[in-house]
Short mmCIF file of C-alpha atoms in Angstrom, two decimals:
data_model
loop_
_atom_site.label_atom_id
_atom_site.label_comp_id
_atom_site.label_asym_id
_atom_site.label_seq_id
_atom_site.Cartn_x
_atom_site.Cartn_y
_atom_site.Cartn_z
CA MET J 1 84.01 62.90 43.44
CA PHE J 2 87.30 65.38 41.90
CA ALA J 3 86.92 68.78 40.84
CA SER J 4 89.12 70.32 39.85
CA ARG J 5 91.35 73.07 42.76
CA PRO J 6 92.22 76.53 41.35
CA VAL J 7 95.90 77.29 41.96
CA VAL J 8 96.76 80.58 43.13
CA HIS J 9 100.25 82.27 41.82
CA PRO J 10 101.27 85.14 43.62
CA LEU J 11 102.09 87.86 41.76
CA GLU J 12 105.21 89.58 42.29
CA VAL J 13 104.65 93.65 42.66
CA ALA J 14 107.46 96.26 43.95
CA ALA J 15 105.43 97.57 47.06
CA PRO J 16 105.40 101.29 46.70
CA ALA J 17 107.93 102.76 48.27
CA HIS J 18 107.35 104.20 51.63
CA PRO J 19 107.73 108.20 52.54
CA VAL J 20 110.22 108.17 55.20
CA GLN J 21 108.59 110.66 57.43
CA GLN J 22 111.34 112.56 59.47
CA PRO J 23 110.77 114.50 63.26
CA ALA J 24 111.71 117.90 63.82
CA PRO J 25 115.10 118.28 65.12
CA GLY J 26 114.50 118.32 69.24
CA VAL J 27 110.98 116.77 69.58
CA LEU J 28 110.39 113.42 70.26
CA MET J 29 108.85 110.81 67.45
CA LYS J 30 107.04 108.97 70.45
CA ASP J 31 102.95 110.01 70.78
CA LEU J 32 101.84 108.28 73.40
CA PRO J 33 98.39 109.05 75.43
CA GLY J 34 98.80 110.07 78.76
CA MET J 35 101.63 112.23 77.86
CA PRO J 36 101.44 116.26 78.61
CA GLY J 37 99.68 118.27 75.68
CA THR J 38 97.43 115.27 75.90
CA PRO J 39 93.84 114.63 76.88
CA GLY J 40 95.10 111.68 78.53
CA GLY J 41 97.48 113.04 80.08
CA LEU J 42 95.17 116.01 81.59
CA GLY J 43 93.11 113.56 82.60
CA LEU J 44 95.96 112.02 84.80
CA ARG J 45 96.90 115.06 86.11
CA VAL J 46 93.10 116.21 87.43
CA LEU J 47 93.16 112.52 88.93
CA GLN J 48 95.97 112.80 90.94
CA LEU J 49 94.96 116.49 92.31
CA LEU J 50 91.71 115.33 92.88
CA PHE J 51 93.51 112.45 94.98
CA ALA J 52 95.53 114.96 96.59
CA ALA J 53 93.30 117.56 97.82
CA ILE J 54 90.82 114.79 99.29
CA SER J 55 93.92 113.73 100.96
CA LEU J 56 94.84 116.71 102.32
CA ALA J 57 90.85 118.25 102.83
CA VAL J 58 90.78 114.44 104.94
CA MET J 59 94.00 114.84 107.27
CA SER J 60 93.84 118.50 107.92
CA SER J 61 90.44 118.28 109.65
CA THR J 62 91.36 116.15 111.81
CA ALA J 63 91.80 117.30 115.55
CA ASP J 64 95.32 115.83 115.99
CA PHE J 65 97.31 115.41 112.62
CA ALA J 66 100.07 118.42 114.75
CA SER J 67 101.39 115.75 117.27
CA VAL J 68 102.30 112.81 114.20
CA SER J 69 105.42 114.33 112.45
CA ALA J 70 104.38 111.52 109.38
CA PHE J 71 101.36 112.94 108.99
CA CYS J 72 102.56 116.52 109.47
CA TYR J 73 104.49 114.96 106.39
CA LEU J 74 101.68 113.92 104.99
CA ILE J 75 100.00 116.98 104.53
CA THR J 76 103.37 118.78 103.31
CA THR J 77 103.67 116.25 100.32
CA THR J 78 99.99 116.69 99.87
CA VAL J 79 100.14 120.25 99.40
CA LEU J 80 103.65 119.92 97.09
CA GLN J 81 101.44 117.44 94.95
CA CYS J 82 98.02 120.01 94.12
CA VAL J 83 100.66 122.11 93.52
CA TRP J 84 103.00 120.44 91.27
CA SER J 85 99.61 119.00 89.30
CA LEU J 86 96.91 122.26 88.75
CA THR J 87 100.81 123.80 86.41
CA VAL J 88 101.03 120.69 85.30
CA ALA J 89 97.15 120.78 84.82
CA ILE J 90 97.17 124.65 83.47
CA VAL J 91 100.26 123.53 81.51
CA ASP J 92 98.34 120.63 79.43
CA ILE J 93 95.16 123.03 79.07
CA TYR J 94 96.98 125.33 77.43
CA ALA J 95 98.89 122.89 74.51
CA LEU J 96 95.51 121.53 73.97
CA LEU J 97 93.78 124.83 73.23
CA VAL J 98 96.38 126.57 71.20
CA LYS J 99 97.11 122.70 69.95
CA ARG J 100 100.64 123.33 70.57
CA CYS J 101 103.15 120.62 71.22
CA LEU J 102 105.00 119.93 74.25
CA ARG J 103 106.98 116.25 73.15
CA ASN J 104 109.95 118.80 72.60
CA ARG J 105 113.10 117.05 74.77
CA ARG J 106 113.27 119.84 76.63
CA ALA J 107 109.48 119.82 78.28
CA VAL J 108 108.78 116.63 78.83
CA THR J 109 112.68 116.19 80.34
CA LEU J 110 111.76 118.33 82.92
CA PHE J 111 108.10 117.15 83.71
CA SER J 112 110.01 113.90 84.22
CA ILE J 113 112.49 115.33 86.42
CA GLY J 114 109.37 116.63 88.55
CA ASP J 115 107.13 113.85 87.90
CA GLY J 116 109.74 111.47 89.56
CA ILE J 117 110.48 113.52 92.17
CA THR J 118 106.82 114.39 93.87
CA TRP J 119 106.51 110.69 93.03
CA LEU J 120 109.08 109.40 95.29
CA VAL J 121 107.84 112.15 97.86
CA SER J 122 103.98 111.53 98.16
CA LEU J 123 104.33 107.39 98.13
CA SER J 124 107.55 108.24 100.86
CA GLY J 125 104.72 110.73 102.37
CA ALA J 126 102.25 107.75 102.56
CA CYS J 127 103.72 104.76 103.50
CA ALA J 128 104.69 106.62 106.42
CA ALA J 129 101.63 107.44 107.56
CA ALA J 130 100.59 104.15 107.14
CA GLY J 131 102.87 103.22 109.04
CA ILE J 132 101.90 104.84 111.81
CA THR J 133 97.90 104.15 111.01
CA VAL J 134 98.83 100.70 111.52
CA LEU J 135 100.71 100.89 114.93
CA ILE J 136 97.22 102.65 116.26
CA ASP J 137 94.94 100.69 114.38
CA ALA J 138 96.71 97.12 114.86
CA ASP J 139 99.16 97.07 117.30
CA LEU J 140 97.75 99.75 119.83
CA ILE J 141 94.29 99.16 119.54
CA MET J 142 93.58 103.06 120.02
CA CYS J 143 90.82 103.69 117.85
CA SER J 144 88.65 104.36 119.97
CA GLU J 145 90.20 107.42 120.81
CA ASN J 146 91.16 108.54 117.58
CA PRO J 147 90.02 109.08 114.34
CA CYS J 148 90.94 106.45 112.33
CA ALA J 149 88.69 105.62 109.62
CA SER J 150 89.91 109.55 108.72
CA PHE J 151 93.90 108.29 108.88
CA GLN J 152 93.20 105.31 107.11
CA THR J 153 91.25 107.48 104.27
CA ALA J 154 93.69 109.88 104.02
CA VAL J 155 96.28 107.72 103.37
CA ALA J 156 94.57 105.67 101.01
CA MET J 157 93.97 108.86 99.03
CA GLY J 158 97.32 109.56 99.08
CA PHE J 159 98.54 105.80 97.56
CA MET J 160 96.21 106.03 94.99
CA CYS J 161 97.29 109.40 94.46
CA CYS J 162 101.22 108.64 93.63
CA PHE J 163 99.38 105.35 91.55
CA SER J 164 98.11 107.82 89.27
CA LEU J 165 101.64 109.93 88.88
CA LEU J 166 103.48 106.54 88.42
CA PRO J 167 102.15 106.39 84.37
CA SER J 168 102.78 110.02 83.96
CA PHE J 169 106.67 109.32 84.63
CA LEU J 170 107.22 106.28 82.80
CA LEU J 171 105.51 107.40 79.70
CA ASN J 172 107.63 110.24 80.41
CA PHE J 173 111.11 108.39 81.53
CA TYR J 174 110.16 106.10 78.35
CA SER J 175 110.46 108.77 76.35
CA ILE J 176 113.38 110.55 76.74
CA ALA J 177 114.88 107.25 76.45
CA SER J 178 113.92 105.65 73.53
CA SER J 179 113.92 109.64 71.13
CA HIS J 180 118.10 108.60 72.44
CA GLY J 181 117.65 104.55 71.62
CA MET X 1 163.26 137.72 58.31
CA PHE X 2 160.66 136.35 55.95
CA ALA X 3 161.17 132.54 55.17
CA SER X 4 159.34 130.26 53.29
CA ARG X 5 155.88 128.99 55.04
CA PRO X 6 154.77 126.05 53.70
CA VAL X 7 151.48 125.65 52.23
CA VAL X 8 149.62 122.70 53.56
CA HIS X 9 146.54 121.45 50.63
CA PRO X 10 144.72 118.65 52.34
CA LEU X 11 144.56 116.49 49.64
CA GLU X 12 140.93 114.75 49.16
CA VAL X 13 141.01 111.29 49.72
CA ALA X 14 137.40 108.97 50.27
CA ALA X 15 137.16 107.81 54.07
CA PRO X 16 137.41 104.80 54.62
CA ALA X 17 133.99 102.85 54.46
CA HIS X 18 132.66 102.17 58.09
CA PRO X 19 131.76 99.45 58.85
CA VAL X 20 128.32 99.05 60.09
CA GLN X 21 128.42 97.14 63.45
CA GLN X 22 124.43 95.82 63.27
CA PRO X 23 123.58 94.31 66.69
CA ALA X 24 123.20 90.65 66.22
CA PRO X 25 118.48 90.46 67.18
CA GLY X 26 117.72 90.24 70.47
CA VAL X 27 120.25 91.80 71.91
CA LEU X 28 120.75 95.67 73.49
CA MET X 29 122.92 97.17 72.09
CA LYS X 30 124.08 99.71 74.45
CA ASP X 31 127.05 98.36 77.35
CA LEU X 32 126.55 101.03 79.98
CA PRO X 33 128.72 100.53 83.26
CA GLY X 34 126.47 99.23 86.42
CA MET X 35 124.68 96.37 84.06
CA PRO X 36 124.08 93.06 84.40
CA GLY X 37 126.64 90.77 83.85
CA THR X 38 129.15 94.10 83.78
CA PRO X 39 131.52 94.63 87.52
CA GLY X 40 129.45 97.80 88.06
CA GLY X 41 126.49 95.28 88.08
CA LEU X 42 127.83 93.06 90.95
CA GLY X 43 129.15 95.95 93.03
CA LEU X 44 125.61 97.51 93.36
CA ARG X 45 124.80 94.16 94.47
CA VAL X 46 126.99 93.60 96.41
CA LEU X 47 126.33 96.55 98.45
CA GLN X 48 122.24 96.14 97.94
CA LEU X 49 122.91 92.77 99.95
CA LEU X 50 125.24 94.09 102.49
CA PHE X 51 122.70 96.90 103.00
CA ALA X 52 120.34 94.80 103.64
CA ALA X 53 121.58 92.31 105.56
CA ILE X 54 122.69 94.53 108.02
CA SER X 55 119.25 96.56 108.49
CA LEU X 56 117.64 93.04 108.71
CA ALA X 57 120.46 91.85 111.34
CA VAL X 58 120.31 95.34 113.66
CA MET X 59 116.61 95.15 113.45
CA SER X 60 116.50 92.04 114.02
CA SER X 61 118.58 92.38 116.96
CA THR X 62 116.02 94.27 118.71
CA ALA X 63 113.65 93.22 121.59
CA ASP X 64 110.15 94.51 120.91
CA PHE X 65 109.78 94.71 117.30
CA ALA X 66 107.34 91.93 116.54
CA SER X 67 105.22 94.24 118.58
CA VAL X 68 104.90 97.01 115.99
CA SER X 69 103.16 95.77 112.74
CA ALA X 70 105.81 98.02 110.45
CA PHE X 71 109.27 97.21 111.70
CA CYS X 72 107.96 93.51 111.38
CA TYR X 73 107.24 94.43 107.03
CA LEU X 74 110.82 95.82 107.13
CA ILE X 75 112.19 92.57 108.43
CA THR X 76 110.53 91.01 105.25
CA THR X 77 111.83 93.54 102.76
CA THR X 78 114.72 92.83 104.00
CA VAL X 79 114.59 89.16 103.77
CA LEU X 80 113.49 89.81 100.03
CA GLN X 81 115.85 92.21 98.90
CA CYS X 82 119.02 89.99 100.01
CA VAL X 83 117.55 87.34 98.22
CA TRP X 84 117.15 89.20 94.64
CA SER X 85 120.50 90.52 95.30
CA LEU X 86 121.97 87.39 95.91
CA THR X 87 120.47 85.85 93.15
CA VAL X 88 121.14 88.08 90.38
CA ALA X 89 124.95 88.17 91.89
CA ILE X 90 124.26 84.71 91.13
CA VAL X 91 123.69 85.52 88.27
CA ASP X 92 126.48 88.28 87.85
CA ILE X 93 129.09 86.19 88.82
CA TYR X 94 128.16 83.29 86.27
CA ALA X 95 128.01 85.79 83.45
CA LEU X 96 131.82 87.28 84.81
CA LEU X 97 133.24 83.69 85.14
CA VAL X 98 131.73 82.55 82.04
CA LYS X 99 132.25 85.96 79.81
CA ARG X 100 128.56 85.85 78.73
CA CYS X 101 126.79 88.92 77.65
CA LEU X 102 123.42 88.90 80.01
CA ARG X 103 122.58 92.36 77.70
CA ASN X 104 119.87 89.73 75.30
CA ARG X 105 116.05 91.72 76.00
CA ARG X 106 114.40 88.94 77.73
CA ALA X 107 117.00 89.32 80.50
CA VAL X 108 116.85 92.75 81.04
CA THR X 109 113.00 92.79 80.99
CA LEU X 110 112.87 90.46 83.79
CA PHE X 111 115.61 92.19 85.78
CA SER X 112 114.30 95.65 85.75
CA ILE X 113 110.93 93.85 86.65
CA GLY X 114 112.38 92.58 89.53
CA ASP X 115 114.49 95.49 90.64
CA GLY X 116 111.35 97.87 90.13
CA ILE X 117 109.25 96.30 92.14
CA THR X 118 111.70 95.00 95.05
CA TRP X 119 112.54 98.56 94.96
CA LEU X 120 109.43 99.58 95.62
CA VAL X 121 108.59 97.69 98.24
CA SER X 122 112.21 98.14 100.15
CA LEU X 123 111.29 101.94 100.05
CA SER X 124 107.64 101.76 101.23
CA GLY X 125 109.64 99.40 104.36
CA ALA X 126 111.94 101.57 105.01
CA CYS X 127 109.53 104.39 104.43
CA ALA X 128 106.80 102.71 107.36
CA ALA X 129 109.81 102.19 110.06
CA ALA X 130 111.65 105.45 109.31
CA GLY X 131 107.86 107.16 110.03
CA ILE X 132 107.54 104.70 113.32
CA THR X 133 111.16 105.51 114.50
CA VAL X 134 110.41 109.22 114.14
CA LEU X 135 106.77 109.08 116.62
CA ILE X 136 109.08 107.36 119.10
CA ASP X 137 112.14 108.96 118.97
CA ALA X 138 110.83 112.99 118.29
CA ASP X 139 106.69 112.70 119.44
CA LEU X 140 106.70 110.43 122.29
CA ILE X 141 110.38 110.92 123.68
CA MET X 142 110.34 107.46 124.79
CA CYS X 143 113.72 106.10 123.51
CA SER X 144 114.50 105.80 127.51
CA GLU X 145 112.26 102.58 126.63
CA ASN X 146 113.30 102.41 123.86
CA PRO X 147 116.41 101.17 121.21
CA CYS X 148 116.52 103.82 119.24
CA ALA X 149 119.81 103.80 118.03
CA SER X 150 118.79 100.22 116.36
CA PHE X 151 116.10 101.39 114.62
CA GLN X 152 117.86 105.04 113.51
CA THR X 153 120.71 102.68 112.31
CA ALA X 154 117.91 99.75 110.35
CA VAL X 155 115.87 102.71 108.80
CA ALA X 156 119.08 104.01 107.96
CA MET X 157 120.49 101.13 106.44
CA GLY X 158 117.11 100.52 104.17
CA PHE X 159 117.26 103.43 102.71
CA MET X 160 121.01 103.32 101.58
CA CYS X 161 119.76 99.74 99.86
CA CYS X 162 117.13 101.50 98.64
CA PHE X 163 119.24 103.93 96.53
CA SER X 164 121.44 101.62 96.08
CA LEU X 165 119.35 99.88 94.53
CA LEU X 166 117.64 102.85 91.88
CA PRO X 167 120.33 103.11 89.64
CA SER X 168 120.07 98.90 88.71
CA PHE X 169 116.49 99.53 88.32
CA LEU X 170 117.34 103.02 86.03
CA LEU X 171 119.98 101.45 83.72
CA ASN X 172 117.78 98.30 83.12
CA PHE X 173 114.88 100.10 82.46
CA TYR X 174 116.48 103.24 80.42
CA SER X 175 118.19 100.27 78.05
CA ILE X 176 115.01 98.65 77.30
CA ALA X 177 113.38 102.05 76.63
CA SER X 178 116.75 103.42 74.57
CA SER X 179 116.05 99.58 72.42
CA HIS X 180 113.01 100.97 71.68
CA GLY X 181 113.54 103.87 69.88
#
């Protein structure tokens, strides 16, 4: 059976002129979820604060943390992390409440540098404490005399804090770099 | 004395049309020193290789590194660092010899991911070993029984290796991000 086949001829119509949106000077173009001043960014800050606070509380509750320098360093880094995340979270809440855009170059550069330094310090603290915890737990097998579970929990929370800080830092850094491109 | 002062009238001549150089598709625009395929990049790789090799040699020469997990981890990370830096250095030397440009998007993304992972692993190894070294040295004061100087040298070289890797990673990451802007 032969049926007639319709042939479609595309019409060549000029596309409507696309209005080019120029960003205001000093304002970054990219608006990514998780950046400062967005609900995603605030969520990341709350997560960081939570993990750092749990790590700090668990490590401080052990009796003999002061005899090991790495554990004292972990406590210092979690305090720093709490202060930084709380500060940025307050700025985020303010920006969300008054619907103010935080994505100008200076603010994002400041957040990026702060995030980078805090991340580096937190990661080094968690790694150093993890080295000691593994030494006590696996190498010396002294868990009967030490609160190994508390040490492990504090170290794990320290690492979780680092992992939740990484997206904030990478997004801010990426945003600065792409605004220079 | 009054002398005649010549008055210069600038001629309004149209500036010659500036030829806009469009980069070839897939090739990144920015050419920064220290990027793969440049002498600066090769220098950074050689530095990383040197620091990692010294750290590996010093830590391996100590008698009882195998009894501490963190020291074994440091050795693993320095081996990984040596392999990665040597590979990229060979690619750099090849690119410099045949004058081939390595700054296409795929190569830079690959180098950036590799640098990021190697940096993270090296930093964690150096921090964990630093925690143990400080524990032996300052907390337990057992340097008379342990080769503390060797441990400290290995840790310091591990950190130097991380610091020399950071510019490579940041430059590559920055280059990718700015090419998306």
